[in-house]
Amino acid sequence: MRVVLLGTAAGGGFPQWNCACALCAAARAGELPSRTQECAAVTGNGRDWWLLNASPDLRTQLIATPALWPGPAPRVTPLRGVLLTDAEADHVAGLTELRGAADLKVYAAPTVRAVLAPVRAALDRYTTWEWADSLADGGFVLAGGLVVTAHPVGVKIPKYVPAQVPGPAAPWVTAYRIEDLASGGVLVYAPCVGAWSPALEELCAEADCVLLDGTFYADDEMGTALRSGAGQAATGHLPVTGPDGTLAAIARHLGVRRIYTHLNNTNPLLDPASPARARVAEEGVEVLPDGAELVL
């Protein structure tokens, strides 16, 4: 199994266009590497590729990744579809960039498919896609020899949803367990985690690699970085540090490759020279750049 980290930043990317915090200023000055919005691609055979989320930066990400270029025929591409973890704008806006591709298949939880009904209707005017339930019993098999199961990990409802129907207990956010039938390699893809559950603990324990939500380093991060009143900045995202943070949880899994992704523009992990980066490195947890490739 090959995995390409197409983008590793949270919504808005890094630097964020309307932010003048110290980290964004450093990125504009060329002192820190820029990052596009979180998205990944996975394949089991090098020919059939599946997107993990579809970021607003998808066009740029596809052009920057030769394995995802079209050919040999003019309109033939290696993309077969998309696996959505949630309905957040930074994970679904890129679907519109794919509107010219026929016969794609999109997997998502029922709540996500329902809230995206207007988008689905608009895309249907360009070409026909198949939309499937990612939470179907028994999981599903992707072209290229990958077996996938989806697991609820949060109930964060996107801000653009006008009414919370179905209610907040519905599975709005999922993680994916992806296994390569040929190699036996297992990837857990969880860029949005609202709670560390026994189920997620078990998923991480049996994985070879975990791509994990690293949105916020600390629970009060946005208030600190932007010099406004500190609040519950990590709503819907567990912070990296703190008694209930993901670092303490993921540090238990010593035999697993662990990588933070979906980094907010306020997150000190964006700076390779920061004490924050040193702290996660001490636990064996990585922060990789856009374009990094993993082989499982």
Coordinates of N, CA and C in Angstrom, one line a residue, residues 3 10 55 69 95 103 110 114 210 221 225 266 279 289:
V3 N 0.7 5.5 0.3 CA -0.1 6.6 0.8 C 0.7 7.9 0.5
A10 N -4.9 22.2 8.4 CA -6.3 22.2 8.6 C -7.0 23.3 7.7
S55 N -9.9 18.1 -0.6 CA -9.7 19.4 0.0 C -9.9 20.5 -1.1
W69 N -1.4 11.8 -12.1 CA -1.6 12.5 -13.4 C -2.5 11.7 -14.4
L95 N -14.5 18.2 -4.1 CA -15.4 17.3 -4.9 C -15.7 18.1 -6.2
D103 N -17.8 8.2 -13.4 CA -17.7 6.8 -12.8 C -16.9 6.8 -11.5
P110 N -24.0 8.1 6.4 CA -25.3 8.5 5.9 C -25.6 10.0 6.2
A114 N -26.4 12.8 3.4 CA -27.6 13.6 3.4 C -27.4 15.1 3.4
V210 N -0.7 5.2 11.7 CA -1.8 6.0 12.0 C -1.6 7.4 11.6
E221 N -5.3 26.9 22.4 CA -4.3 27.4 21.5 C -4.8 28.7 20.7
A225 N -2.7 32.1 20.6 CA -2.0 32.6 19.4 C -2.5 33.9 18.9
T266 N -2.4 27.8 13.8 CA -1.9 28.3 15.1 C -1.0 27.3 15.8
R279 N 8.9 17.8 21.5 CA 8.2 16.9 22.5 C 7.5 15.8 21.8
P289 N 5.9 16.7 5.8 CA 5.5 17.7 4.9 C 4.5 17.2 3.8

